[in-house]
Tab-separated table of C-alpha atoms and ligand atoms in Angstrom:
chain	number	residue	atom	x	y	z
N	989	UNK	CA	-11.876	11.494	-19.901
N	990	UNK	CA	-12.445	8.159	-21.598
N	991	UNK	CA	-11.053	5.236	-19.604
N	992	UNK	CA	-10.371	1.908	-21.289
N	993	UNK	CA	-10.510	-1.225	-19.153
N	994	UNK	CA	-8.189	-3.904	-20.512
N	995	UNK	CA	-8.314	-7.452	-19.151
N	996	UNK	CA	-5.086	-9.441	-19.154
N	997	UNK	CA	-4.531	-13.109	-18.277
N	998	UNK	CA	-1.636	-13.264	-15.831
N	999	UNK	CA	-0.556	-16.674	-17.210
N	1000	UNK	CA	-0.849	-15.763	-20.874
N	1001	UNK	CA	-0.363	-12.036	-21.371
N	1002	UNK	CA	-1.822	-10.739	-24.653
N	1003	UNK	CA	1.139	-8.862	-26.151
N	1004	UNK	CA	-0.955	-6.604	-28.404
N	1005	UNK	CA	-2.916	-5.301	-25.424
N	1006	UNK	CA	0.281	-4.975	-23.370
N	1007	UNK	CA	2.029	-3.006	-26.139
N	1008	UNK	CA	-0.991	-0.727	-26.407
N	1009	UNK	CA	-0.872	0.105	-22.682
N	1010	UNK	CA	2.926	0.535	-22.798
N	1011	UNK	CA	2.566	2.978	-25.715
N	1012	UNK	CA	0.103	5.066	-23.675
N	1013	UNK	CA	2.711	5.296	-20.908
N	1014	UNK	CA	5.390	6.313	-23.427
N	1015	UNK	CA	3.024	8.990	-24.786
N	1016	UNK	CA	2.582	10.571	-21.336
N	1017	UNK	CA	-0.703	8.842	-20.387
N	1018	UNK	CA	-1.876	7.230	-17.147
N	1019	UNK	CA	-2.208	3.441	-16.849
N	1020	UNK	CA	-3.419	1.678	-13.683
N	1021	UNK	CA	-1.908	-1.792	-13.417
N	1022	UNK	CA	-1.775	-4.682	-10.956
N	1023	UNK	CA	1.218	-5.301	-8.732
N	1024	UNK	CA	1.657	-7.952	-6.042
N	1025	UNK	CA	1.292	-5.317	-3.291
N	1026	UNK	CA	-1.654	-3.182	-4.487
N	1027	UNK	CA	-2.768	-1.777	-7.868
N	1028	UNK	CA	-0.568	1.125	-9.006
N	1029	UNK	CA	-1.290	4.217	-11.119
N	1030	UNK	CA	1.603	4.522	-13.558
N	1031	UNK	CA	3.117	7.327	-15.631
N	1032	UNK	CA	6.501	7.935	-17.270
N	1033	UNK	CA	8.694	8.884	-14.285
N	1034	UNK	CA	10.909	11.073	-16.469
N	1035	UNK	CA	8.010	13.104	-17.903
N	1036	UNK	CA	7.096	15.867	-15.449
N	1037	UNK	CA	3.686	16.668	-16.919
N	1038	UNK	CA	2.699	12.977	-17.039
N	1039	UNK	CA	3.652	12.629	-13.358
N	1040	UNK	CA	1.637	15.744	-12.464
N	1041	UNK	CA	-1.446	14.045	-13.930
N	1042	UNK	CA	-1.039	11.244	-11.355
N	1043	UNK	CA	-1.363	13.795	-8.535
N	1044	UNK	CA	-4.459	15.313	-10.187
N	1045	UNK	CA	-6.209	11.970	-10.787
N	1046	UNK	CA	-5.645	10.816	-7.190
N	1047	UNK	CA	-6.103	14.188	-5.493
N	1048	UNK	CA	-2.699	13.479	-3.924
N	1049	UNK	CA	-0.911	16.232	-1.961
N	1050	UNK	CA	2.126	17.403	-3.938
N	1051	UNK	CA	4.460	16.913	-0.949
N	1052	UNK	CA	3.897	13.133	-0.958
N	1053	UNK	CA	6.657	11.602	-3.136
N	1054	UNK	CA	6.156	8.689	-5.550
N	1055	UNK	CA	7.874	5.328	-5.929
N	1056	UNK	CA	9.667	4.723	-9.244
N	1057	UNK	CA	9.076	1.210	-10.624
N	1058	UNK	CA	11.610	-0.631	-12.763
N	1059	UNK	CA	11.821	-4.040	-14.463
N	1060	UNK	CA	15.581	-4.615	-14.362
N	1061	UNK	CA	18.237	-3.972	-11.685
N	1062	UNK	CA	20.360	-2.382	-14.441
N	1063	UNK	CA	17.944	0.587	-14.488
N	1064	UNK	CA	18.840	1.659	-10.932
N	1065	UNK	CA	22.260	3.153	-11.642
N	1066	UNK	CA	20.834	5.883	-13.907
N	1067	UNK	CA	18.276	6.928	-11.293
N	1068	UNK	CA	20.566	7.322	-8.274
N	1069	UNK	CA	23.851	9.076	-7.447
N	1070	UNK	CA	25.459	5.845	-6.240
N	1071	UNK	CA	24.235	2.428	-5.150
N	1072	UNK	CA	25.315	1.663	-1.552
N	1073	UNK	CA	26.885	-1.858	-1.308
N	1074	UNK	CA	24.184	-2.978	1.154
N	1075	UNK	CA	21.543	-2.017	-1.411
N	1076	UNK	CA	22.960	-4.505	-3.936
N	1077	UNK	CA	22.569	-7.295	-1.398
N	1078	UNK	CA	18.912	-6.548	-0.646
N	1079	UNK	CA	18.057	-6.039	-4.343
N	1080	UNK	CA	19.547	-9.450	-5.165
N	1081	UNK	CA	17.615	-11.091	-2.350
N	1082	UNK	CA	14.218	-9.335	-2.446
N	1083	UNK	CA	13.717	-8.016	-5.992
N	1084	UNK	CA	11.466	-8.421	-7.723
N	1085	UNK	CA	9.189	-8.064	-4.685
N	1086	UNK	CA	7.464	-5.823	-2.132
N	1087	UNK	CA	10.529	-3.823	-1.071
N	1088	UNK	CA	11.207	-0.161	-1.951
N	1089	UNK	CA	14.701	1.285	-1.523
N	1090	UNK	CA	15.358	4.972	-0.831
N	1091	UNK	CA	18.680	6.234	-2.248
N	1092	UNK	CA	20.190	9.583	-3.227
N	1093	UNK	CA	18.610	10.650	-6.513
N	1094	UNK	CA	20.368	11.447	-9.769
N	1095	UNK	CA	19.677	14.653	-11.717
N	1096	UNK	CA	17.440	12.788	-14.185
N	1097	UNK	CA	14.637	12.447	-11.576
N	1098	UNK	CA	12.125	15.332	-11.789
N	1099	UNK	CA	11.377	17.176	-8.525
N	1100	UNK	CA	7.686	16.384	-8.830
N	1101	UNK	CA	8.517	12.688	-8.136
N	1102	UNK	CA	10.468	13.281	-4.936
N	1103	UNK	CA	8.505	16.270	-3.620
N	1104	UNK	CA	11.757	18.199	-3.494
N	1105	UNK	CA	13.677	15.557	-1.480
N	1106	UNK	CA	17.213	14.676	-2.614
N	1107	UNK	CA	16.357	10.974	-2.380
N	1108	UNK	CA	14.306	8.732	-4.661
N	1109	UNK	CA	12.326	5.580	-3.805
N	1110	UNK	CA	12.725	2.643	-6.232
N	1111	UNK	CA	11.061	-0.773	-6.472
N	1112	UNK	CA	10.960	-3.727	-8.849
N	1113	UNK	CA	7.516	-5.378	-8.584
N	1114	UNK	CA	7.167	-9.140	-9.053
N	1115	UNK	CA	3.698	-9.219	-10.641
N	1116	UNK	CA	4.147	-10.625	-14.184
N	1117	UNK	CA	1.858	-7.968	-15.740
N	1118	UNK	CA	3.647	-5.101	-13.960
N	1119	UNK	CA	7.070	-6.410	-14.958
N	1120	UNK	CA	6.053	-7.003	-18.581
N	1121	UNK	CA	4.417	-3.564	-18.854
N	1122	UNK	CA	7.434	-1.690	-17.433
N	1123	UNK	CA	9.824	-3.708	-19.603
N	1124	UNK	CA	7.757	-3.066	-22.737
N	1125	UNK	CA	7.485	0.676	-21.985
N	1126	UNK	CA	11.285	0.752	-21.585
N	1127	UNK	CA	11.108	3.656	-19.116
N	1128	UNK	CA	10.974	3.920	-15.311
N	1129	UNK	CA	7.354	4.181	-14.192
N	1130	UNK	CA	6.211	6.356	-11.280
N	1131	UNK	CA	3.336	4.545	-9.610
N	1132	UNK	CA	1.612	5.314	-6.314
N	1133	UNK	CA	-1.352	3.205	-5.263
N	1134	UNK	CA	-4.242	3.574	-7.745
N	1135	UNK	CA	-6.801	4.913	-5.263
N	1136	UNK	CA	-8.277	8.295	-4.460
N	1137	UNK	CA	-5.844	9.827	-1.965
N	1138	UNK	CA	-6.818	8.954	1.616
N	1139	UNK	CA	-8.928	5.888	0.774
N	1140	UNK	CA	-7.795	2.298	1.362
N	1141	UNK	CA	-5.374	1.173	-1.359
N	1142	UNK	CA	-6.909	-0.905	-4.172
N	1143	UNK	CA	-6.285	-4.645	-4.167
N	1144	UNK	CA	-8.546	-5.402	-7.147
N	1145	UNK	CA	-9.324	-3.725	-10.475
N	1146	UNK	CA	-12.869	-3.151	-9.204
N	1147	UNK	CA	-11.456	-0.889	-6.445
N	1148	UNK	CA	-9.514	1.066	-9.094
N	1149	UNK	CA	-12.629	1.447	-11.241
N	1150	UNK	CA	-14.550	2.766	-8.208
N	1151	UNK	CA	-11.927	5.475	-7.594
N	1152	UNK	CA	-10.380	6.367	-10.955
N	1153	UNK	CA	-12.781	5.518	-13.800
N	1154	UNK	CA	-12.985	8.599	-16.039
N	1155	UNK	CA	-9.750	10.048	-14.594
N	1156	UNK	CA	-7.105	7.816	-16.229
N	1157	UNK	CA	-6.467	6.479	-19.745
N	1158	UNK	CA	-6.310	2.750	-19.046
N	1159	UNK	CA	-7.131	0.379	-16.185
N	1160	UNK	CA	-5.574	-3.072	-16.569
N	1161	UNK	CA	-7.557	-5.873	-14.933
N	1162	UNK	CA	-5.658	-8.961	-13.784
N	1163	UNK	CA	-7.026	-10.412	-10.552
N	1164	UNK	CA	-6.313	-9.518	-6.942
N	1165	UNK	CA	-3.047	-8.313	-5.394
N	1166	UNK	CA	-1.538	-11.226	-3.447
N	1167	UNK	CA	0.274	-9.266	-0.711
N	1168	UNK	CA	-2.523	-6.728	-0.263
N	1169	UNK	CA	-0.450	-4.109	1.615
N	1170	UNK	CA	2.024	-1.622	0.158
N	1171	UNK	CA	5.744	-2.333	-0.054
N	1172	UNK	CA	8.190	-1.975	2.808
N	1173	UNK	CA	10.064	1.337	2.364
N	1174	UNK	CA	13.715	1.009	3.427
N	1175	UNK	CA	16.029	4.032	3.678
N	1176	UNK	CA	19.450	2.977	2.347
N	1177	UNK	CA	21.035	6.411	2.921
N	1178	UNK	CA	21.654	5.623	6.604
N	1179	UNK	CA	23.479	2.801	8.403
N	1180	UNK	CA	21.948	0.624	9.604
N	1181	UNK	CA	19.232	1.038	6.948
N	1182	UNK	CA	15.905	2.225	8.382
N	1183	UNK	CA	12.378	0.981	7.717
N	1184	UNK	CA	10.275	4.072	6.984
N	1185	UNK	CA	7.107	2.125	6.204
N	1186	UNK	CA	6.437	-1.503	7.235
N	1187	UNK	CA	5.141	-3.709	4.421
N	1188	UNK	CA	5.387	-7.006	2.579
N	1189	UNK	CA	9.014	-7.687	3.552
N	1190	UNK	CA	9.395	-7.997	7.340
N	1191	UNK	CA	12.198	-6.645	9.596
N	1192	UNK	CA	13.285	-10.238	10.358
N	1193	UNK	CA	13.664	-10.993	6.627
N	1194	UNK	CA	15.703	-7.802	6.123
N	1195	UNK	CA	17.904	-8.663	9.107
N	1196	UNK	CA	18.889	-11.946	7.467
N	1197	UNK	CA	20.648	-9.964	4.729
N	1198	UNK	CA	21.596	-6.714	6.485
N	1199	UNK	CA	22.396	-7.947	9.994
N	1200	UNK	CA	20.482	-5.041	11.483
N	1201	UNK	CA	17.777	-2.636	10.377
N	1202	UNK	CA	16.303	0.216	12.382
N	1203	UNK	CA	12.609	1.058	12.411
N	1204	UNK	CA	11.485	4.694	12.158
N	1205	UNK	CA	10.557	5.527	15.791
N	1206	UNK	CA	7.320	7.174	14.636
N	1207	UNK	CA	6.096	3.707	13.534
N	1208	UNK	CA	6.467	1.990	16.889
N	1209	UNK	CA	6.201	4.746	19.479
N	1210	UNK	CA	3.021	5.180	21.488
N	1211	UNK	CA	3.332	8.849	20.607
N	1212	UNK	CA	3.001	7.995	16.922
N	1213	UNK	CA	0.718	10.942	16.392
N	1214	UNK	CA	3.267	13.546	17.419
N	1215	UNK	CA	6.524	12.101	16.051
N	1216	UNK	CA	7.234	13.286	12.523
N	1217	UNK	CA	7.561	10.311	10.170
N	1218	UNK	CA	10.556	10.336	7.805
N	1219	UNK	CA	8.515	8.848	4.981
N	1220	UNK	CA	6.432	11.879	4.004
N	1221	UNK	CA	3.390	9.847	2.977
N	1222	UNK	CA	3.049	8.320	6.433
N	1223	UNK	CA	1.888	11.593	7.947
N	1224	UNK	CA	-1.375	11.664	6.007
N	1225	UNK	CA	-4.690	10.186	7.005
N	1226	UNK	CA	-4.683	7.051	4.967
N	1227	UNK	CA	-6.471	3.850	4.261
N	1228	UNK	CA	-9.595	5.443	5.669
N	1229	UNK	CA	-13.056	4.133	5.044
N	1230	UNK	CA	-15.897	6.625	5.519
N	1231	UNK	CA	-16.883	4.908	8.770
N	1232	UNK	CA	-15.262	5.678	12.116
N	1233	UNK	CA	-12.817	2.874	12.937
N	1234	UNK	CA	-12.059	1.730	16.495
N	1235	UNK	CA	-9.409	-0.910	17.183
N	1236	UNK	CA	-9.764	-3.190	20.189
N	1237	UNK	CA	-6.534	-4.788	21.379
N	1238	UNK	CA	-5.932	-7.469	24.009
N	1239	UNK	CA	-6.407	-11.211	24.583
N	1240	UNK	CA	-9.114	-12.694	22.363
N	1241	UNK	CA	-11.774	-13.209	25.043
N	1242	UNK	CA	-11.470	-9.635	26.364
N	1243	UNK	CA	-11.499	-8.256	22.816
N	1244	UNK	CA	-14.708	-10.119	21.962
N	1245	UNK	CA	-16.370	-8.921	25.200
N	1246	UNK	CA	-15.399	-5.304	24.511
N	1247	UNK	CA	-16.570	-5.488	20.900
N	1248	UNK	CA	-19.945	-6.859	22.038
N	1249	UNK	CA	-20.230	-4.095	24.640
N	1250	UNK	CA	-19.395	-1.346	22.131
N	1251	UNK	CA	-21.664	-2.911	19.515
N	1252	UNK	CA	-24.546	-2.638	21.985
N	1253	UNK	CA	-23.719	0.987	22.824
N	1254	UNK	CA	-23.457	2.094	19.206
N	1255	UNK	CA	-26.536	0.140	18.120
N	1256	UNK	CA	-28.510	1.865	20.863
N	1257	UNK	CA	-27.465	5.237	19.441
N	1258	UNK	CA	-28.862	4.095	16.092
N	1259	UNK	CA	-25.487	3.554	14.414
N	1260	UNK	CA	-24.957	0.775	11.878
N	1261	UNK	CA	-22.079	-1.307	13.251
N	1262	UNK	CA	-19.515	-3.326	11.320
N	1263	UNK	CA	-17.194	-5.826	13.014
N	1264	UNK	CA	-13.807	-6.625	11.515
N	1265	UNK	CA	-13.309	-10.086	12.968
N	1266	UNK	CA	-11.148	-13.156	12.422
N	1267	UNK	CA	-11.985	-16.797	11.680
N	1268	UNK	CA	-11.499	-17.566	15.379
N	1269	UNK	CA	-14.067	-14.992	16.515
N	1270	UNK	CA	-16.553	-14.323	13.715
N	1271	UNK	CA	-19.202	-16.709	15.076
N	1272	UNK	CA	-19.135	-15.029	18.488
N	1273	UNK	CA	-20.915	-11.970	17.098
N	1274	UNK	CA	-24.388	-11.444	15.682
N	1275	UNK	CA	-26.755	-8.693	14.521
N	1276	UNK	CA	-23.975	-6.612	12.981
N	1277	UNK	CA	-22.199	-6.484	9.626
N	1278	UNK	CA	-19.412	-8.998	10.211
N	1279	UNK	CA	-16.384	-9.518	7.949
N	1280	UNK	CA	-13.625	-11.986	8.766
N	1281	UNK	CA	-10.129	-10.864	7.724
N	1282	UNK	CA	-8.933	-14.469	7.920
N	1283	UNK	CA	-7.269	-16.864	10.327
N	1284	UNK	CA	-5.212	-15.264	13.130
N	1285	UNK	CA	-2.510	-17.835	12.472
N	1286	UNK	CA	-2.261	-16.767	8.812
N	1287	UNK	CA	-1.381	-13.054	8.931
N	1288	UNK	CA	-0.524	-13.064	5.209
N	1289	UNK	CA	-4.194	-13.818	4.484
N	1290	UNK	CA	-5.282	-11.029	6.825
N	1291	UNK	CA	-2.914	-8.625	5.005
N	1292	UNK	CA	-4.398	-9.626	1.645
N	1293	UNK	CA	-7.992	-9.065	2.855
N	1294	UNK	CA	-7.717	-5.924	5.029
N	1295	UNK	CA	-8.219	-3.138	2.451
N	1296	UNK	CA	-11.014	-4.986	0.614
N	1297	UNK	CA	-12.803	-5.455	3.956
N	1298	UNK	CA	-12.579	-1.725	4.762
N	1299	UNK	CA	-13.986	-0.876	1.327
N	1300	UNK	CA	-16.743	-3.474	1.713
N	1301	UNK	CA	-17.878	-1.823	4.955
N	1302	UNK	CA	-18.210	1.443	3.026
N	1303	UNK	CA	-20.372	-0.321	0.431
N	1304	UNK	CA	-22.553	-1.608	3.263
N	1305	UNK	CA	-22.709	1.949	4.618
N	1306	UNK	CA	-21.779	1.147	8.187
N	1307	UNK	CA	-21.175	4.079	10.554
N	1308	UNK	CA	-18.694	2.428	12.912
N	1309	UNK	CA	-16.186	-0.377	12.372
N	1310	UNK	CA	-15.053	-2.261	15.478
N	1311	UNK	CA	-11.770	-3.897	14.446
N	1312	UNK	CA	-9.980	-6.674	16.324
N	1313	UNK	CA	-6.232	-6.012	16.611
N	1314	UNK	CA	-3.937	-8.816	15.574
N	1315	UNK	CA	-0.408	-9.606	16.727
N	1316	UNK	CA	2.075	-7.085	15.360
N	1317	UNK	CA	4.879	-9.514	14.596
N	1318	UNK	CA	6.094	-10.334	11.074
N	1319	UNK	CA	3.748	-8.841	8.495
N	1320	UNK	CA	1.450	-8.085	11.462
N	1321	UNK	CA	3.547	-4.931	11.988
N	1322	UNK	CA	2.410	-3.632	8.584
N	1323	UNK	CA	-1.187	-4.766	9.145
N	1324	UNK	CA	-1.429	-2.952	12.486
N	1325	UNK	CA	0.307	0.129	11.014
N	1326	UNK	CA	-2.370	0.402	8.286
N	1327	UNK	CA	-5.221	-0.445	10.636
N	1328	UNK	CA	-4.025	2.151	13.174
N	1329	UNK	CA	-3.899	4.811	10.483
N	1330	UNK	CA	-7.369	3.846	9.240
N	1331	UNK	CA	-8.534	4.282	12.850
N	1332	UNK	CA	-6.714	7.597	13.331
N	1333	UNK	CA	-4.938	5.803	16.227
N	1334	UNK	CA	-8.238	5.256	18.023
N	1335	UNK	CA	-7.173	2.107	19.902
N	1336	UNK	CA	-8.821	0.675	23.009
N	1337	UNK	CA	-6.630	-1.654	25.072
N	1338	UNK	CA	-8.489	-4.251	27.142
U	2457	LIG	P1	2.269	4.954	-2.330
U	2457	LIG	O1	2.949	4.567	-3.592
U	2457	LIG	O2	0.943	5.605	-2.523
U	2457	LIG	O3	2.243	3.790	-1.405
U	2457	LIG	O4	3.190	6.048	-1.641
U	2457	LIG	C1	4.585	6.005	-1.747
U	2457	LIG	C2	5.221	6.061	-0.395
U	2457	LIG	O5	6.638	6.022	-0.520
U	2457	LIG	C3	4.859	7.340	0.338
U	2457	LIG	O6	4.410	7.022	1.652
U	2457	LIG	C4	6.139	8.111	0.405
U	2457	LIG	O7	6.261	8.837	1.577
U	2457	LIG	C5	7.232	7.042	0.291
U	2457	LIG	N1	8.374	7.627	-0.397
U	2457	LIG	C6	8.492	7.893	-1.712
U	2457	LIG	N2	9.668	8.513	-1.978
U	2457	LIG	C7	10.318	8.640	-0.794
U	2457	LIG	C8	11.558	9.193	-0.415
U	2457	LIG	N3	12.370	9.762	-1.289
U	2457	LIG	N4	11.907	9.159	0.912
U	2457	LIG	C9	11.079	8.579	1.808
U	2457	LIG	N5	9.877	8.034	1.504
U	2457	LIG	C10	9.496	8.069	0.218
U	2458	LIG	MG1	-0.872	5.175	-1.514
């Protein structure tokens, strides 16, 4: 399939190009576009065959439901049975932004979107290109991350090109995703609402509006591997580079010592070692492929850099990635959730 790459300036969106991409969506085509979380692969959410093409292009399992993207809060009422009062409050506070709300679906939503569930996940992204595109298309847009299923989500158009060139109609280029991790998924069908996937909006932020939110036990339990997550997508291997990932968790000095020890062991076996470090530690290592995720005191920067770093290690063809854990407070909860999944929960505590 022929893929067109269209570059848009986030501060001065070319309306002809935008209309062209919106028309492709209306005609049942696939358009990858930037959002503030990660790049998304969009199709008309109300067109079953268009949505099926998303699953084909990504190689996504059909039991992993999609998030429906909108550009106006007024669109929600047609997509759900009823809007719980608490949902209004969080929409007002956090939309547009990296928060997805799960509510009971209306009949208009095709089964292929929800993988047979009676709930639908909805989000209003804040990226100006995403908002303008959805508004111009005038339809709700189903959009999972625009990566090959299983790989780290794309935070730049280059990542999308690597995975989906030749498999989609259009790829819109407009810089890097600022948040860098997928949205928080919040189940509004239960009280208190429950976080099914940690993301850009933190539990503390949600508590300021809702008083209390629960967190799906499978996200925080040590037995994460055996508890069944309530967000279907969370059960899959995800965010995985080709290399084996090992997380080392503990105080900084012990982490650095353990990384150096493991680096030596793997190097001796002839493996090419990558170290996922931080600004505080990157100079303590040598003779390995070293990437700093950012400053430990700026977890938002680490979130924005994580997926690109994992992909970069693949480009450098490392065999093993030794990754420093970071504190799992605030957005750190989402960072450690993604890192743990990339590592298949291979975590060494020191
Ligand atoms: P992605 O857009 O690739 O980040 O994947 C969408 C995520 O949203 C998946 O992990 C899904 O499990 C989750 N999701 C979508 N719809 C629902 C739903 N109805 N209930 C719970 N989780 C959902
Ligand atoms: Mg995804």
